[in-house]
Structure formats: structure tokens, C-alpha cells
Coordinates of C-alpha atoms and ligand atoms in Angstrom, one line a residue:
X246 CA 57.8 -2.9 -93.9
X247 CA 58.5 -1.4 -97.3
X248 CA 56.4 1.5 -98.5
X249 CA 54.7 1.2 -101.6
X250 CA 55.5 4.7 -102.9
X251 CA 54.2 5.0 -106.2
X252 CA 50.6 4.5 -104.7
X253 CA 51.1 7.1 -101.9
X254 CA 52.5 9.2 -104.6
X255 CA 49.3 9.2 -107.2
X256 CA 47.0 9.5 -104.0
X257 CA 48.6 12.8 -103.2
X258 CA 47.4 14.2 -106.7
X259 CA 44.9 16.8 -105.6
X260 CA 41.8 17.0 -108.3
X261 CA 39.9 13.6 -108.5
X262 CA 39.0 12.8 -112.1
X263 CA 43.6 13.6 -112.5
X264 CA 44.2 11.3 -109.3
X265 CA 42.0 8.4 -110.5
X266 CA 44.5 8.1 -113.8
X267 CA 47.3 8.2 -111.6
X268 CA 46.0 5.4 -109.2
X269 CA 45.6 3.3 -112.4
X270 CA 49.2 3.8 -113.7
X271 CA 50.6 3.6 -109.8
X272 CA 48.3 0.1 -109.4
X273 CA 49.9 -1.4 -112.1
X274 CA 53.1 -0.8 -111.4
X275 CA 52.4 -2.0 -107.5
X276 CA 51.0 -5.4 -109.2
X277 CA 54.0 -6.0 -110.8
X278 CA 56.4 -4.9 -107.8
X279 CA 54.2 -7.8 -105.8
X280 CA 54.3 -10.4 -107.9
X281 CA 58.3 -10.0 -108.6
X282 CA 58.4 -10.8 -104.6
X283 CA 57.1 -14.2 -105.4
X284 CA 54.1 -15.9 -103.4
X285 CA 53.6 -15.5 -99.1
X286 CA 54.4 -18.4 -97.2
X287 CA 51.0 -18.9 -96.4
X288 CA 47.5 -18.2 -96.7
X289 CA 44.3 -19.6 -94.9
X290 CA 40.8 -18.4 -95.4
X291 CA 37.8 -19.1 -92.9
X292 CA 34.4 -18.2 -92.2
X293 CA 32.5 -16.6 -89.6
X294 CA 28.9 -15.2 -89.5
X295 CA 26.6 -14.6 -92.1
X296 CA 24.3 -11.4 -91.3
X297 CA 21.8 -9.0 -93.0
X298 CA 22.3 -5.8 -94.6
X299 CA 20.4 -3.5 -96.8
X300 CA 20.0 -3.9 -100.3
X301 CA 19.7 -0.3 -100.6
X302 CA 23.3 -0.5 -99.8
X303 CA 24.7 -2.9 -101.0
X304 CA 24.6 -2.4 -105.0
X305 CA 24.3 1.3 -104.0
X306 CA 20.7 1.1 -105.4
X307 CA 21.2 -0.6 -108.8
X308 CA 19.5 -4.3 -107.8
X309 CA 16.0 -3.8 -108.2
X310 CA 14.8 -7.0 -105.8
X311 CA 12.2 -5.9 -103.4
X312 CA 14.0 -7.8 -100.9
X313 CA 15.1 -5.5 -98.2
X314 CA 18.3 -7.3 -97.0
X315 CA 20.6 -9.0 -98.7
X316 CA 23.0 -11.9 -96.6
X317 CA 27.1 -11.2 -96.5
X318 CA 29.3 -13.6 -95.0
X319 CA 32.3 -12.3 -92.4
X320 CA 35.3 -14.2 -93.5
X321 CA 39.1 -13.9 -92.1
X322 CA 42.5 -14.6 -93.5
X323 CA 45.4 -15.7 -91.6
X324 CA 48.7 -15.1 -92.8
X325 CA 52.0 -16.3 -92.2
X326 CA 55.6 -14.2 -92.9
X327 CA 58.9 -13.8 -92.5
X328 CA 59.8 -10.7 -90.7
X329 CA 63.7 -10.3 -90.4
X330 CA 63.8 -13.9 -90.8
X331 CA 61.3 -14.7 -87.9
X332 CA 57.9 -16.3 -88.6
X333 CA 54.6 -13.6 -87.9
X334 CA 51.0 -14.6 -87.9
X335 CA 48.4 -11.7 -89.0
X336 CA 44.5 -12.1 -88.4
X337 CA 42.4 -10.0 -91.2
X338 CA 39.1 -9.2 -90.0
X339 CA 39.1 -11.6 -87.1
X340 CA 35.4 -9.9 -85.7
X341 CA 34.3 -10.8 -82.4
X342 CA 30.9 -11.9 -83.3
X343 CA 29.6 -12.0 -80.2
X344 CA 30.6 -8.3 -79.3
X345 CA 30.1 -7.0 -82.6
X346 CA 26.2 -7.2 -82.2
X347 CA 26.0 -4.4 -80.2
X348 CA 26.9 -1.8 -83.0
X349 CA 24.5 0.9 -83.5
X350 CA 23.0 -0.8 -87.0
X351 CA 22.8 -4.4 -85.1
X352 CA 20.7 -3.2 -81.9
X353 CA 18.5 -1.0 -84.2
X354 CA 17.9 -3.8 -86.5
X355 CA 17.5 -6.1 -83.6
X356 CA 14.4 -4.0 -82.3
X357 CA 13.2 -3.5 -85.8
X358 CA 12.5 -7.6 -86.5
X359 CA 10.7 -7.6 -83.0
X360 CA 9.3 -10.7 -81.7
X361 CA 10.3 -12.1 -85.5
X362 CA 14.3 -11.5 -84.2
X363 CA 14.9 -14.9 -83.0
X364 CA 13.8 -17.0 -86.2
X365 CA 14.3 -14.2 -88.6
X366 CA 17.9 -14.2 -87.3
X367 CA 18.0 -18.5 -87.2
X368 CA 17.8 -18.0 -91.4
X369 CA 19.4 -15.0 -91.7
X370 CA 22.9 -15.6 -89.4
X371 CA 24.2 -18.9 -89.4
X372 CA 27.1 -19.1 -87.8
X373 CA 30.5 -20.9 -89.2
X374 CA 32.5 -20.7 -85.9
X375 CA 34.3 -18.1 -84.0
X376 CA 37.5 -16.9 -84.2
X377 CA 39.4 -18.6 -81.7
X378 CA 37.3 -22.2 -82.4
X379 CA 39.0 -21.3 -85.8
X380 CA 42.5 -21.3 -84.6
X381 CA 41.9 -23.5 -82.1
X382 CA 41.7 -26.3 -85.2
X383 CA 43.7 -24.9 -87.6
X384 CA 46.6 -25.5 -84.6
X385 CA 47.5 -22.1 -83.7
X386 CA 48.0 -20.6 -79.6
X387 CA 46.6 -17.0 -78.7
X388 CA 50.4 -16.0 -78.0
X389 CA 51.4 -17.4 -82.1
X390 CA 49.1 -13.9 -83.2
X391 CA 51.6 -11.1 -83.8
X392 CA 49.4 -8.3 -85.7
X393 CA 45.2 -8.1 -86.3
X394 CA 43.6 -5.6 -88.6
X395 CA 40.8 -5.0 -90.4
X396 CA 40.0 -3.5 -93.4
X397 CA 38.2 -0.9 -91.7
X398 CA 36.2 -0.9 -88.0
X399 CA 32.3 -0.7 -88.8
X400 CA 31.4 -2.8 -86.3
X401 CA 34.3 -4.1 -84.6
X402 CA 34.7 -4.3 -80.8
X403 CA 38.8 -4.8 -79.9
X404 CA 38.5 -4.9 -76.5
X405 CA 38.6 -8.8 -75.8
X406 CA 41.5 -9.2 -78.3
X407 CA 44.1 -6.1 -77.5
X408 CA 43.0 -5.4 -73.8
X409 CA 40.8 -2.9 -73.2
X410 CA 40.2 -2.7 -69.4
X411 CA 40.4 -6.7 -69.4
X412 CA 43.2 -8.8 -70.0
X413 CA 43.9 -9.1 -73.8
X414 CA 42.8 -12.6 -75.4
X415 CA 45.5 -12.9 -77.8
X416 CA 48.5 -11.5 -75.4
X417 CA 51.2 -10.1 -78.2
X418 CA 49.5 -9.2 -81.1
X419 CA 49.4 -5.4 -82.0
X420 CA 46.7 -4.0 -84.6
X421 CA 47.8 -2.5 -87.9
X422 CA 45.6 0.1 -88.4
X423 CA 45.8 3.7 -90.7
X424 CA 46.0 6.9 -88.8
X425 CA 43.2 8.2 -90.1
X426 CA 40.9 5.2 -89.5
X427 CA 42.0 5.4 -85.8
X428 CA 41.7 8.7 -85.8
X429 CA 38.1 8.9 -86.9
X430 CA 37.0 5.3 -84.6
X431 CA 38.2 7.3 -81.8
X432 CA 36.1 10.5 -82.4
X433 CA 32.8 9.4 -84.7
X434 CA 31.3 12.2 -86.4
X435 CA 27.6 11.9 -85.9
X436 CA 27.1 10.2 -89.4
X437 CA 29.1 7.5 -89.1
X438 CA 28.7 6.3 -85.7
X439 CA 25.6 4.1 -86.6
X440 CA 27.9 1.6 -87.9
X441 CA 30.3 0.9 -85.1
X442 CA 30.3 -0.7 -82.1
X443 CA 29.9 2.3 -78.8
X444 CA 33.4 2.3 -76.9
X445 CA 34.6 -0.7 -79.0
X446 CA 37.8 0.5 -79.2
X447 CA 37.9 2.0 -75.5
X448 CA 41.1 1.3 -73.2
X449 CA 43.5 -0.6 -76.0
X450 CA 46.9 0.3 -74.9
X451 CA 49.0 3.0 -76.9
X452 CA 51.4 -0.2 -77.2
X453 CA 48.9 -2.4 -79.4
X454 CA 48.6 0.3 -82.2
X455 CA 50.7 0.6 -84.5
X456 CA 49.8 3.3 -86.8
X457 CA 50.0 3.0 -91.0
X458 CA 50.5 5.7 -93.0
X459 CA 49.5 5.0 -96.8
X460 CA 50.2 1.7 -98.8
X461 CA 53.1 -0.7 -97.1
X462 CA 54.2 -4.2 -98.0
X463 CA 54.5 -6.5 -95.0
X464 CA 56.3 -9.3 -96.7
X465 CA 56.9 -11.0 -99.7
X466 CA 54.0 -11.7 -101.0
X467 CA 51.5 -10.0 -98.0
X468 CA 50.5 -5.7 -98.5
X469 CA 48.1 -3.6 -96.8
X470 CA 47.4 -0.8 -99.3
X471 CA 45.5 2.4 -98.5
X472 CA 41.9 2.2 -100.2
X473 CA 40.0 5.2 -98.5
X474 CA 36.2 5.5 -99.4
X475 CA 34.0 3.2 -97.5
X476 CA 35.7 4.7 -94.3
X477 CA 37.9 7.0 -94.4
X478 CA 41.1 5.0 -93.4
X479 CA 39.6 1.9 -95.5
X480 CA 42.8 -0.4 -96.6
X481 CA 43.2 -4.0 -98.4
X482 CA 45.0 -6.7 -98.0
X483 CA 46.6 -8.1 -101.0
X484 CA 47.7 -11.4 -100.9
X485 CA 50.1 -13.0 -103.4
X486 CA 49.6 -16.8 -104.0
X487 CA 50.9 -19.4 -106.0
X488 CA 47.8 -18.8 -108.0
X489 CA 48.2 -15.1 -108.3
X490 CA 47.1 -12.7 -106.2
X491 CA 43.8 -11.4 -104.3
X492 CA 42.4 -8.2 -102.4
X493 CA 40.2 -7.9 -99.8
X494 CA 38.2 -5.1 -98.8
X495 CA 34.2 -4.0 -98.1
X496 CA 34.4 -1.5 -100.9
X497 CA 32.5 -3.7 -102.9
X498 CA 30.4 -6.1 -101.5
X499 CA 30.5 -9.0 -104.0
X500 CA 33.3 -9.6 -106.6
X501 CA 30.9 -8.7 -109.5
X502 CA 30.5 -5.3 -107.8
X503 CA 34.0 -4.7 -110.1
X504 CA 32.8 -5.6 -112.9
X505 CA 29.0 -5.0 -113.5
X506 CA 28.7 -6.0 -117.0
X507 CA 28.9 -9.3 -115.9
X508 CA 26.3 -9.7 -113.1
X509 CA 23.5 -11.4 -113.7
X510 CA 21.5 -9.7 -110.4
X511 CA 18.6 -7.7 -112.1
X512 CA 19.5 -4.4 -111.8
X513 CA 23.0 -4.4 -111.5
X514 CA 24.1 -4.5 -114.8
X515 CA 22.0 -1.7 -116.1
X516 CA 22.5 1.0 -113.4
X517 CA 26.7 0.2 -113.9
X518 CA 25.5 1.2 -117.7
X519 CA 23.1 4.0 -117.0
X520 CA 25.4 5.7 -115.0
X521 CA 28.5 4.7 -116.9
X522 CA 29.9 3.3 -114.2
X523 CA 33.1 0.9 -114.3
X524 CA 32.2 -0.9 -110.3
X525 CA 29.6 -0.4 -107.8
X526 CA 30.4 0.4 -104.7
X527 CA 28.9 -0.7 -101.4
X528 CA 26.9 2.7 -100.7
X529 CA 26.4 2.9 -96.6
X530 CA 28.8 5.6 -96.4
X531 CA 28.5 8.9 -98.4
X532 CA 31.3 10.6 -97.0
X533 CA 34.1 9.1 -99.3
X534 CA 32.2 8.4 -102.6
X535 CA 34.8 9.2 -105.0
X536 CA 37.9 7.7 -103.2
X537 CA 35.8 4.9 -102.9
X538 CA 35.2 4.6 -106.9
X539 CA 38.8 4.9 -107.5
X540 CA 39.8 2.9 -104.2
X541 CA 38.2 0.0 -106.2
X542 CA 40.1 0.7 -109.1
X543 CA 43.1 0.3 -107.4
X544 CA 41.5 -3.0 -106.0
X545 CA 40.9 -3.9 -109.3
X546 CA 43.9 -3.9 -111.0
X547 CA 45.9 -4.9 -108.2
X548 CA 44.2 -8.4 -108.0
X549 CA 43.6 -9.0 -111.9
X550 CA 41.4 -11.7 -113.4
X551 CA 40.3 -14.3 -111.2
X552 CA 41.8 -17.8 -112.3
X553 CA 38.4 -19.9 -112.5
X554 CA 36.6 -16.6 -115.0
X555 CA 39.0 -14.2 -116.2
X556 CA 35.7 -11.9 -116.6
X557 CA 35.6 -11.5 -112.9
X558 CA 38.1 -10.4 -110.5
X559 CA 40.5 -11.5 -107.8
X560 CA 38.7 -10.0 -105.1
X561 CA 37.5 -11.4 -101.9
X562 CA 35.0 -9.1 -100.0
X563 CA 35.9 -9.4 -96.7
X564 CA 31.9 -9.3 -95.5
X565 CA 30.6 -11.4 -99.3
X566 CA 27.1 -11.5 -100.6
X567 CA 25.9 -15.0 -99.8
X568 CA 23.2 -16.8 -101.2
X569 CA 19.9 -16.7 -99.5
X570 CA 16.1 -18.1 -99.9
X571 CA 15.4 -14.8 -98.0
X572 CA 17.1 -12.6 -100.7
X573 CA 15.6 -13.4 -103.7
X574 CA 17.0 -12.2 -107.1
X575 CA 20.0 -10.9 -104.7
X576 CA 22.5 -14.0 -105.0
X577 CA 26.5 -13.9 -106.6
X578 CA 26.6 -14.5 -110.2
X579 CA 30.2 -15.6 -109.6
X580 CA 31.9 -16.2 -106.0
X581 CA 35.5 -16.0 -105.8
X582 CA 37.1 -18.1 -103.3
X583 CA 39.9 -17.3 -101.8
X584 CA 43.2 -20.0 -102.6
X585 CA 44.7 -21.5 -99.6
X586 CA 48.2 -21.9 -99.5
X587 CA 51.2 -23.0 -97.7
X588 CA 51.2 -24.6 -94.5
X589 CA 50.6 -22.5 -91.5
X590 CA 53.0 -23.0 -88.3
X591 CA 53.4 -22.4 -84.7
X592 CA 55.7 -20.0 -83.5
X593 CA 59.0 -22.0 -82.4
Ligands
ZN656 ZN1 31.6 -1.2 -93.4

């Protein structure tokens, strides 16, 4: 793993307003460094549950549907490597589905709908498969999975993947995961422990962490960069392909939350103008507002235009906005989709 100095460096600057114009020259420069490594050897990009989340959140207050939930989409990327010439597999975001519904938000929700829960939740989570039906067809073994992370752990249980007082599902694979997003999972202040999942993290071994500290690159062509703001050990993937690259975080929950100016949502656009804002950020967590502006800045540059609208961007939210008749007025203007690439292998 290399680090990516320049963007530790600018993150380090101590007044805000000084350490966002740093983060722009330092993400930039990163882009460039990236790209010069050439493409990853590959890329795939899959699906997993849709669910609902406030609107109130998610455009941070700017869409002004009465709707009160709009529908996001899980997704999760697998990615193949050379490390030291020897082929690794990483899972972004693979969520256990099943075990993630008992995060604090989830249950409370859950008693909120009432007797409506079980149709209400019928047109509000469809379901595209789990993680291991995924690599089940896309011909991958447990034992071929050599890292998982996330961008950050709202609601993520890691017990039946890394072993946590059972035996591990996928038996080698270690999490890559920031010290301070450990840190905080494993001792939730009383504000953010709504949003994750009670003792989901209980019991992993010391041996399945391995801790990041700031922006590394994995590979050629495969980073995981620090992007603190939604949580506060929030990171990204960035992904280089053939196409150019893409970034995937929950800073923003759509790609037009980066650039508001083009989102037709009603709302949107005018609060990014009101409050002369340059993105919207995905506003559950308070904590971390201002990293989390210039987080997405960072995002921003790092992915560049995406291919099919240059007036959008290269980011893929890792949890995107999705289409809904029970979200009206609350659908993507633009969706980027991630590009495939590559063909992905078993280990030898
Ligand atoms: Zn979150």
C-alpha cells in the first residue's frame, strides 16, 4: 500500500475555510497520480437492497417533496489486484442485509410503519440478492475474499463475515477500516448510535482489522482515501477504469448532490443557491459538517466528469437515491452507473 501523502498533508492544515483550498490543490494532484497508474484489473458492480430513509436527510433539507422518505439502493463493488504480484479480491460495502435490520434507525422505523410494515416494506425494499448469491454467480469461493470495507459502518453487522463468536463466513478476508472509524464503532457516543447496528461489530478478531491511517492506494488503479464528515472515519473508494475513474461514498446521497445546479428535484437546486453551496451533503450526522463539505470536494475532483454528462460527476453513492412511486418529486435527475471492467478471477 502506498500513501497518498499530499491528501494527508492538506488534511492536517488546522483552520477549515485554509484546509478546504488545500484539499482542492492536494485532490488534483492525487487524480493525476491515479490515473498515471493506469486502470485496475477489474471492477464489478452489483446490487443489493433498496430501503427508506428521510428526506429530511437526504438533500439535508433543500428538496421540498412532502414525501417523508426517499428510496436508496445498497450497492457493492468487487475488485480485483495485484498485490506483490499475487491476485486480491476486495468487497466494498458487502452489507449483510439480513443482520443489518436490526440497527437502531431500522427497528424504530419498523415499529413506526406498524401493521402497514409488511406491504409498506414489499414497495419500499425490494431486494436484488445477497451478497454471497452475488458471488456465488459472478464465480467467486468465500476463501477467494482477501479484504472487505465499507465506506463507513451505519448499519453494518460484521459478525457473519469476520467471526465474531461464530465461525467467519468468508474465512481469510481482513477489513480495511480507518482507526478512527473503528475507534468510534467500538465506543458510540450517544448521538450516533441510532444508526448502527448494537454489538455489530462484537468479537471480530484483532487479526481481521487492519487499521488505515489517512488516504492509501491499494493498487494500480484501486485507493481508499480518507473522506471524514458523514462519520467520522468516512473514506472512498476510488476506482480507476478504462473509462476514467469513480468514487464511492454516502457523503452524498445521489451524484447530483455534487453538483446542485443541475438537479432537477424541486428544491435542490435553489437551497445549493440560497446558501451558496457548491454540493449537498447527506445531513443525518451533524457531527462532521464541515469535513463533510470539503470531504465531497475532494470526492469531487477526484472522480471528474462523468463520461455519459460531463455536467454530472463520477460518483457512485454507495447507498443511491432510487426512483420510487412512493417518493414523488424525490427521483435522480441523472444516475451514474458504475463501469464494469475486466474479468474477475478465482484465486489460483
Ligand atoms: Zn450513513
Amino acid at each position: 500500500m502506498k500513501r497518498l501523502e499530499a491528501l494527508d498533508a492538506a488534511w492536517r492544515v488546522s483552520t477549515p475555510a485554509e484546509r478546504l483550498r488545500a484539499l482542492r490543490k492536494a485532490a488534483a494532484a492525487t487524480r493525476d497520480e491515479l490515473l498515471s497508474g493506469g486502470p485496475v484489473r477489474a471492477c464489478q458492480t452489483v446490487k443489493l437492497q433498496a430501503f427508506p430513509y428521510p428526506s429530511l436527510y437526504a438533500f439535508s433539507g433543500g428538496a421540498t417533496s412532502p414525501a417523508p422518505f426517499v428510496v436508496m439502493t445498497n450497492r457493492m463493488q468487487v475488485v480485483q489486484f495485484l498485490e506483490n504480484g499475487a491476485l486480491k479480491t476486495l468487497l466494498f460495502n458487502p452489507s449483510d442485509v439480513e443482520r443489518d435490520r436490526a440497527a437502531t434507525y431500522y427497528v424504530d422505523l419498523a415499529r413506526t410503519m406498524g401493521l402497514a410494515q409488511k406491504p409498506l416494506e414489499k414497495l419500499l425494499m425490494p431486494s436484488h440478492g445477497t451478497v454471497p448469491q452475488h458471488l456465488e454467480r459472478l464465480g467467486l469461493r468465500p476463501e477467494d475474499v482477501d479484504y472487505v470495507a465499507y465506506d463507513h459502518l451505519h448499519v453494518q453487522d460484521l459478525r457473519r463475515w469476520l467471526g465474531g463468536g461464530e465461525p467467519a463466513y468468508f474465512p481469510k478476508a481482513k477489513l480495511l477500516v480507518t482507526k478512527a472509524e473503528w475507534e468510534s464503532t467500538r465506543d458510540l457516543h450517544p448521538m450516533n448510535a441510532v444508526w448502527y447496528v448494537p454489538h455489530g461489530c462484537d468479537g471480530v478478531p484483532d487479526d481481521r482489522v487492519q487499521l488505515l491511517e489517512g488516504s492509501v492506494q491499494l493498487a494500480p488503479g484501486v485507493a481508499i482515501v480518507s473522506t471524514p464528515g458523514h462519520t467520522l472515519g468516512n473514506m472512498s473508494l476510488v476506482v480507476v477504469t478504462p473509462q476514467g475513474p469513480f468514487v464511492v461514498s454516502e457523503n452524498g446521497v445521489s451524484t447530483e448532490s455534487y453538483t446542485p445546479l443541475q438537479s432537477r428535484i424541486p428544491g435542490v437546486r435553489a437551497y445549493a443557491e440560497r446558501m451558496g453551496y457548491e454540493v449537498v451533503l447527506n445531513g443525518n450526522t451533524r457531527e462532521g459538517s464541515l469535513d463533510q463539505y470539503s470531504s465531497m470536494i475532494v470526492e469531487k475532483l477526484l472522480a471528474g466528469p462523468a463520461p455519459a454528462d460531463p455536467a454530472y460527476v463520477a460518483f457512485a453513492p454507495s447507498s443511491e437515491l432510487t426512483s420510487s412511486m412512493m417518493a414523488p418529486g424525490l427521483s435522480p435527475t441523472f444516475s451514474f452507473t458504475p463501469p464494469d471492467c475486466g474479468t474477475l478471477a478465482r484465486r489460483a
